[in-house]
Short mmCIF file of N, CA and C in Angstrom, two decimals:
data_model
loop_
_atom_site.label_atom_id
_atom_site.label_comp_id
_atom_site.label_asym_id
_atom_site.label_seq_id
_atom_site.Cartn_x
_atom_site.Cartn_y
_atom_site.Cartn_z
N MET M 278 -15.07 -22.04 -7.13
CA MET M 278 -13.87 -22.47 -7.99
C MET M 278 -12.94 -22.90 -6.76
N SER M 279 -11.98 -24.52 -7.21
CA SER M 279 -11.76 -25.16 -6.05
C SER M 279 -10.18 -24.57 -5.31
N PRO M 280 -9.75 -24.75 -4.44
CA PRO M 280 -8.67 -24.41 -3.60
C PRO M 280 -7.44 -24.62 -4.69
N ASP M 281 -7.36 -25.80 -5.31
CA ASP M 281 -6.49 -26.11 -5.91
C ASP M 281 -6.38 -25.02 -7.39
N LYS M 282 -6.91 -25.30 -7.61
CA LYS M 282 -7.59 -24.46 -8.98
C LYS M 282 -7.18 -22.74 -8.84
N LEU M 283 -7.79 -22.24 -7.88
CA LEU M 283 -7.18 -21.41 -6.77
C LEU M 283 -5.57 -20.89 -6.81
N ARG M 284 -4.74 -21.61 -5.99
CA ARG M 284 -3.98 -21.56 -6.01
C ARG M 284 -3.09 -21.53 -7.36
N GLN M 285 -3.47 -22.33 -8.07
CA GLN M 285 -2.64 -22.50 -9.18
C GLN M 285 -3.02 -21.26 -10.36
N ASN M 286 -4.21 -20.72 -10.21
CA ASN M 286 -4.41 -19.28 -11.24
C ASN M 286 -3.47 -18.29 -10.28
N LEU M 287 -3.45 -18.34 -9.14
CA LEU M 287 -2.27 -17.30 -8.15
C LEU M 287 -1.36 -17.65 -8.56
N GLU M 288 -0.38 -18.67 -8.51
CA GLU M 288 0.99 -18.93 -9.08
C GLU M 288 0.98 -18.36 -10.48
N THR M 289 0.06 -18.56 -11.72
CA THR M 289 0.33 -18.06 -12.53
C THR M 289 0.16 -16.44 -12.63
N LEU M 290 -0.50 -15.68 -11.90
CA LEU M 290 -0.69 -14.66 -11.66
C LEU M 290 0.59 -13.47 -10.85
N HIS M 291 1.78 -14.56 -10.41
CA HIS M 291 2.72 -13.73 -9.22
C HIS M 291 3.28 -13.09 -9.67
N GLN M 292 4.01 -13.40 -11.02
CA GLN M 292 4.63 -12.16 -11.12
C GLN M 292 4.17 -10.55 -11.48
N ALA M 293 3.05 -10.57 -12.73
CA ALA M 293 2.30 -9.91 -12.41
C ALA M 293 1.73 -8.87 -11.77
N SER M 294 1.15 -9.97 -10.62
CA SER M 294 0.78 -9.33 -9.17
C SER M 294 1.89 -8.66 -8.70
N PHE M 295 3.32 -8.98 -8.53
CA PHE M 295 4.25 -8.84 -7.56
C PHE M 295 4.79 -7.02 -8.37
N ALA M 296 4.24 -7.18 -9.96
CA ALA M 296 4.76 -5.50 -10.30
C ALA M 296 3.50 -4.53 -9.97
N TRP M 297 2.56 -5.12 -10.15
CA TRP M 297 1.12 -4.34 -9.76
C TRP M 297 1.50 -4.08 -8.22
N ALA M 298 1.76 -4.74 -7.54
CA ALA M 298 1.59 -4.68 -5.71
C ALA M 298 2.57 -3.30 -5.65
N GLN M 299 4.02 -3.20 -6.39
CA GLN M 299 5.31 -2.17 -6.62
C GLN M 299 4.24 -1.16 -6.87
N ARG M 300 3.54 -0.92 -7.97
CA ARG M 300 2.81 0.35 -8.88
C ARG M 300 2.40 0.39 -7.20
N CYS M 301 1.42 -0.19 -6.62
CA CYS M 301 0.43 0.44 -5.61
C CYS M 301 1.55 1.02 -4.31
N CYS M 302 2.43 0.46 -4.30
CA CYS M 302 3.44 1.28 -3.33
C CYS M 302 4.86 1.79 -3.51
N PHE M 303 4.12 2.55 -4.71
CA PHE M 303 5.21 3.42 -5.45
C PHE M 303 6.74 2.92 -5.56
N GLY M 304 6.60 1.83 -6.06
CA GLY M 304 8.01 1.34 -6.34
C GLY M 304 8.68 0.66 -4.88
N ASN M 305 8.00 0.32 -3.85
CA ASN M 305 9.08 -0.01 -3.24
C ASN M 305 8.83 -1.43 -2.94
N PRO M 306 9.97 -2.36 -3.60
CA PRO M 306 9.43 -4.15 -3.38
C PRO M 306 9.36 -4.37 -2.08
N GLU M 307 10.17 -4.04 -1.40
CA GLU M 307 9.59 -4.75 -0.10
C GLU M 307 8.18 -4.83 0.90
N GLU M 308 8.06 -3.04 0.48
CA GLU M 308 6.17 -3.04 0.82
C GLU M 308 5.34 -4.03 0.21
N ALA M 309 5.96 -3.96 -1.60
CA ALA M 309 5.41 -4.58 -1.96
C ALA M 309 5.14 -6.17 -1.97
N ALA M 310 6.11 -6.64 -1.47
CA ALA M 310 6.18 -8.06 -1.14
C ALA M 310 4.93 -8.48 0.17
N ASP M 311 5.14 -7.08 1.18
CA ASP M 311 4.43 -7.50 2.22
C ASP M 311 3.11 -7.40 2.01
N ILE M 312 2.44 -6.40 1.24
CA ILE M 312 1.31 -6.11 0.36
C ILE M 312 0.57 -7.43 -0.22
N LEU M 313 1.91 -7.83 -1.35
CA LEU M 313 1.17 -9.52 -2.14
C LEU M 313 1.29 -10.50 -0.95
N GLN M 314 1.85 -10.17 0.26
CA GLN M 314 1.54 -11.42 0.97
C GLN M 314 0.35 -11.45 1.63
N SER M 315 0.39 -10.19 2.19
CA SER M 315 -1.24 -10.11 2.70
C SER M 315 -2.66 -10.41 1.74
N ALA M 316 -2.06 -9.85 1.09
CA ALA M 316 -3.59 -10.49 -0.47
C ALA M 316 -3.54 -12.04 -0.05
N TYR M 317 -2.39 -12.57 -0.15
CA TYR M 317 -2.52 -13.79 -0.66
C TYR M 317 -3.10 -14.20 0.67
N VAL M 318 -2.70 -14.05 1.87
CA VAL M 318 -3.36 -14.49 2.88
C VAL M 318 -5.01 -13.73 2.83
N LYS M 319 -5.08 -13.20 2.52
CA LYS M 319 -6.61 -12.94 2.41
C LYS M 319 -7.57 -13.91 1.62
N VAL M 320 -7.12 -14.04 0.08
CA VAL M 320 -7.66 -15.04 -0.23
C VAL M 320 -7.97 -16.46 0.01
N LEU M 321 -6.31 -16.83 0.42
CA LEU M 321 -6.13 -18.02 0.90
C LEU M 321 -6.96 -18.66 2.41
N SER M 322 -7.01 -17.76 2.98
CA SER M 322 -8.25 -17.92 4.55
C SER M 322 -9.28 -17.37 4.00
N GLY M 323 -10.07 -17.25 3.18
CA GLY M 323 -11.18 -16.82 2.59
C GLY M 323 -11.73 -15.39 3.05
N GLN M 324 -10.76 -14.55 3.30
CA GLN M 324 -10.99 -13.36 3.52
C GLN M 324 -11.55 -12.56 2.49
N ALA M 325 -11.10 -12.89 1.57
CA ALA M 325 -11.43 -12.03 0.12
C ALA M 325 -11.86 -13.42 -0.51
N LYS M 326 -12.78 -13.55 -1.53
CA LYS M 326 -13.67 -14.51 -2.39
C LYS M 326 -13.89 -14.00 -3.50
N PHE M 327 -13.27 -15.10 -4.91
CA PHE M 327 -13.48 -14.71 -6.04
C PHE M 327 -15.14 -15.80 -6.34
N HIS M 328 -15.95 -14.11 -6.63
CA HIS M 328 -17.24 -14.94 -7.03
C HIS M 328 -17.36 -15.26 -8.66
N GLY M 329 -16.23 -14.42 -9.42
CA GLY M 329 -16.73 -15.09 -11.26
C GLY M 329 -17.07 -13.74 -11.44
N ARG M 330 -17.38 -13.05 -10.94
CA ARG M 330 -17.99 -12.06 -12.05
C ARG M 330 -17.11 -10.87 -12.17
N ALA M 331 -15.88 -11.06 -12.06
CA ALA M 331 -14.79 -10.50 -13.53
C ALA M 331 -13.79 -11.55 -13.48
N GLU M 332 -12.74 -10.81 -14.25
CA GLU M 332 -11.69 -11.95 -14.49
C GLU M 332 -10.69 -11.99 -13.10
N MET M 333 -10.39 -13.51 -12.75
CA MET M 333 -9.61 -13.85 -11.92
C MET M 333 -8.18 -12.55 -11.70
N LYS M 334 -7.94 -11.97 -12.90
CA LYS M 334 -6.42 -11.37 -12.71
C LYS M 334 -7.02 -9.80 -12.31
N THR M 335 -8.12 -9.30 -12.76
CA THR M 335 -8.40 -8.16 -12.38
C THR M 335 -9.05 -8.31 -11.06
N TRP M 336 -9.94 -9.23 -10.35
CA TRP M 336 -10.31 -9.35 -8.86
C TRP M 336 -9.22 -9.67 -7.91
N PHE M 337 -8.22 -9.86 -8.53
CA PHE M 337 -6.79 -10.11 -7.26
C PHE M 337 -6.24 -8.95 -7.31
N PHE M 338 -5.96 -7.91 -8.59
CA PHE M 338 -5.57 -6.78 -8.48
C PHE M 338 -6.37 -5.96 -7.74
N GLY M 339 -7.81 -6.28 -7.51
CA GLY M 339 -8.37 -5.52 -6.76
C GLY M 339 -8.22 -5.55 -5.09
N VAL M 340 -7.67 -7.21 -4.95
CA VAL M 340 -7.44 -7.37 -3.72
C VAL M 340 -6.07 -6.61 -3.06
N ILE M 341 -5.38 -7.05 -4.49
CA ILE M 341 -3.58 -6.15 -4.01
C ILE M 341 -4.18 -4.23 -3.72
N ARG M 342 -4.81 -3.82 -4.39
CA ARG M 342 -5.36 -2.75 -4.42
C ARG M 342 -5.71 -1.82 -3.28
N PHE M 343 -6.88 -2.62 -2.96
CA PHE M 343 -7.35 -2.09 -1.69
C PHE M 343 -6.45 -2.61 -0.03
N THR M 344 -5.63 -3.67 -0.26
CA THR M 344 -4.85 -4.08 0.35
C THR M 344 -3.74 -3.18 0.90
N ALA M 345 -2.98 -2.86 -0.57
CA ALA M 345 -2.59 -1.57 -0.22
C ALA M 345 -2.84 -0.10 0.44
N LEU M 346 -4.05 0.21 0.07
CA LEU M 346 -4.68 1.37 0.58
C LEU M 346 -4.83 1.23 2.05
N GLU M 347 -5.33 -0.10 2.25
CA GLU M 347 -5.37 -0.45 4.17
C GLU M 347 -4.00 0.11 4.78
N ARG M 348 -3.06 -0.37 3.98
CA ARG M 348 -1.73 -0.52 4.52
C ARG M 348 -1.47 1.25 4.68
N HIS M 349 -1.44 2.07 3.47
CA HIS M 349 -1.14 3.01 3.52
C HIS M 349 -2.36 3.99 5.11
N ARG M 350 -3.57 3.95 4.58
CA ARG M 350 -4.27 4.59 5.48
C ARG M 350 -3.54 3.96 7.27
N HIS M 351 -3.70 2.96 7.50
CA HIS M 351 -2.94 2.18 8.49
C HIS M 351 -1.70 3.57 9.27
N GLN M 352 -0.49 3.70 8.22
CA GLN M 352 0.41 4.10 8.17
C GLN M 352 0.49 5.79 8.33
N THR M 353 -0.80 5.96 7.60
CA THR M 353 -0.80 7.88 7.82
C THR M 353 -1.99 7.65 9.32
N ARG M 354 -2.32 6.79 9.78
CA ARG M 354 -3.04 6.95 10.86
C ARG M 354 -1.99 6.97 12.11
N GLU M 355 -1.11 6.09 11.94
CA GLU M 355 -0.04 5.74 13.21
C GLU M 355 1.10 7.20 13.16
N ALA M 356 1.26 7.40 11.72
CA ALA M 356 2.09 8.88 11.80
C ALA M 356 1.51 9.97 12.32
N SER M 357 -0.43 9.65 12.05
CA SER M 357 -0.49 10.96 12.70
C SER M 357 -0.85 10.91 14.24
N SER M 358 -0.86 10.01 14.57
CA SER M 358 -1.21 9.70 16.20
C SER M 358 0.10 10.12 16.63
N LEU M 359 1.41 9.63 16.19
CA LEU M 359 2.62 10.09 16.64
C LEU M 359 3.24 11.52 16.62
N GLY M 360 2.11 12.67 15.85
CA GLY M 360 2.67 13.86 15.78
C GLY M 360 3.57 13.86 14.28
N LEU M 361 3.41 13.07 13.49
CA LEU M 361 4.78 12.87 12.96
C LEU M 361 4.08 13.96 11.06
N LEU M 362 2.88 13.84 11.57
CA LEU M 362 2.22 14.91 10.17
C LEU M 362 1.62 15.96 10.66
N PRO M 363 1.69 16.99 9.95
CA PRO M 363 0.97 18.29 10.55
C PRO M 363 -0.78 17.87 11.06
N ASP M 364 -0.82 18.89 11.95
CA ASP M 364 -2.50 18.99 11.93
C ASP M 364 -3.37 19.08 11.00
N PRO M 365 -3.93 19.10 10.58
CA PRO M 365 -4.70 19.52 9.44
C PRO M 365 -5.53 20.51 9.45
N ASP M 366 -6.04 21.30 10.71
CA ASP M 366 -6.10 22.31 11.14
C ASP M 366 -5.16 23.22 11.32
N GLU M 367 -4.44 23.45 11.38
CA GLU M 367 -2.97 24.32 11.49
C GLU M 367 -3.02 24.81 9.96
N SER M 368 -3.02 26.36 10.14
CA SER M 368 -3.08 27.46 9.13
C SER M 368 -1.70 26.95 8.13
N ARG M 369 -1.72 26.99 6.73
CA ARG M 369 -0.34 27.72 6.07
C ARG M 369 0.31 28.24 6.99
N GLU M 370 0.28 29.16 7.66
CA GLU M 370 1.33 30.50 8.25
C GLU M 370 1.74 29.67 9.41
N THR M 371 1.04 28.57 10.07
CA THR M 371 1.88 28.00 10.99
C THR M 371 2.64 26.91 10.64
N VAL M 372 2.42 26.17 9.15
CA VAL M 372 3.08 25.02 8.82
C VAL M 372 4.35 25.46 8.30
N ASN M 373 3.78 26.74 7.55
CA ASN M 373 5.16 27.36 6.27
C ASN M 373 6.58 27.57 7.10
N PRO M 374 6.42 28.51 8.33
CA PRO M 374 7.20 28.66 9.11
C PRO M 374 8.22 27.38 9.39
N ARG M 375 7.61 26.22 10.17
CA ARG M 375 7.97 24.88 10.36
C ARG M 375 8.79 24.51 8.92
N LEU M 376 8.18 24.47 7.48
CA LEU M 376 8.98 23.87 6.76
C LEU M 376 10.13 24.67 6.56
N ASP M 377 10.41 25.87 6.67
CA ASP M 377 11.04 26.71 6.49
C ASP M 377 12.12 26.15 7.42
N GLN M 378 12.19 25.89 8.59
CA GLN M 378 13.02 25.58 9.43
C GLN M 378 13.76 24.48 9.37
N LEU M 379 13.14 23.47 8.70
CA LEU M 379 13.23 22.57 8.47
C LEU M 379 14.00 22.08 7.13
N ARG M 380 13.85 22.86 5.85
CA ARG M 380 15.16 23.05 5.16
C ARG M 380 16.19 24.14 5.52
N GLU M 381 16.13 24.65 6.71
CA GLU M 381 17.05 25.42 6.52
C GLU M 381 18.61 24.39 7.83
N GLN M 382 17.68 23.64 8.59
CA GLN M 382 18.27 22.50 8.91
C GLN M 382 18.80 21.91 7.92
N LEU M 383 18.08 21.07 7.31
CA LEU M 383 18.62 20.18 6.07
C LEU M 383 19.83 20.60 5.42
N ASP M 384 19.62 21.99 4.92
CA ASP M 384 20.79 22.72 4.62
C ASP M 384 22.35 22.57 5.14
N GLN M 385 21.94 22.27 6.68
CA GLN M 385 23.24 22.90 7.33
C GLN M 385 23.96 21.24 7.66
N LEU M 386 23.06 20.55 6.98
CA LEU M 386 23.63 18.98 6.86
C LEU M 386 24.72 18.56 5.98
N PRO M 387 26.20 18.34 6.51
CA PRO M 387 27.27 17.93 5.69
C PRO M 387 26.66 17.15 4.31
N GLN M 388 27.30 17.20 3.71
CA GLN M 388 27.23 16.73 2.28
C GLN M 388 27.46 15.67 1.79
#
């Protein structure tokens, strides 16, 4: 597919692509815009190539979905390395008291 045809197809799919990106980002429009931009960069730079084995829309929605998954995995690893996620090796007995403490602290916040 020629670069001009590819751009034209992406422009045609933009509105549906943004809606799909929002679904992949749990409704967050700012994150969806970032994901969609990253997906466009992948396609236009040649990192993701359309080979015609599926419909253009199906293929591009896959690029968006995998881009969102990559971002989610990166954010999860980053949060884990910063100690913001519970250690998966911790037992429920260790985690539940921490959740109870958090709930108590949240209850003390002014409404």
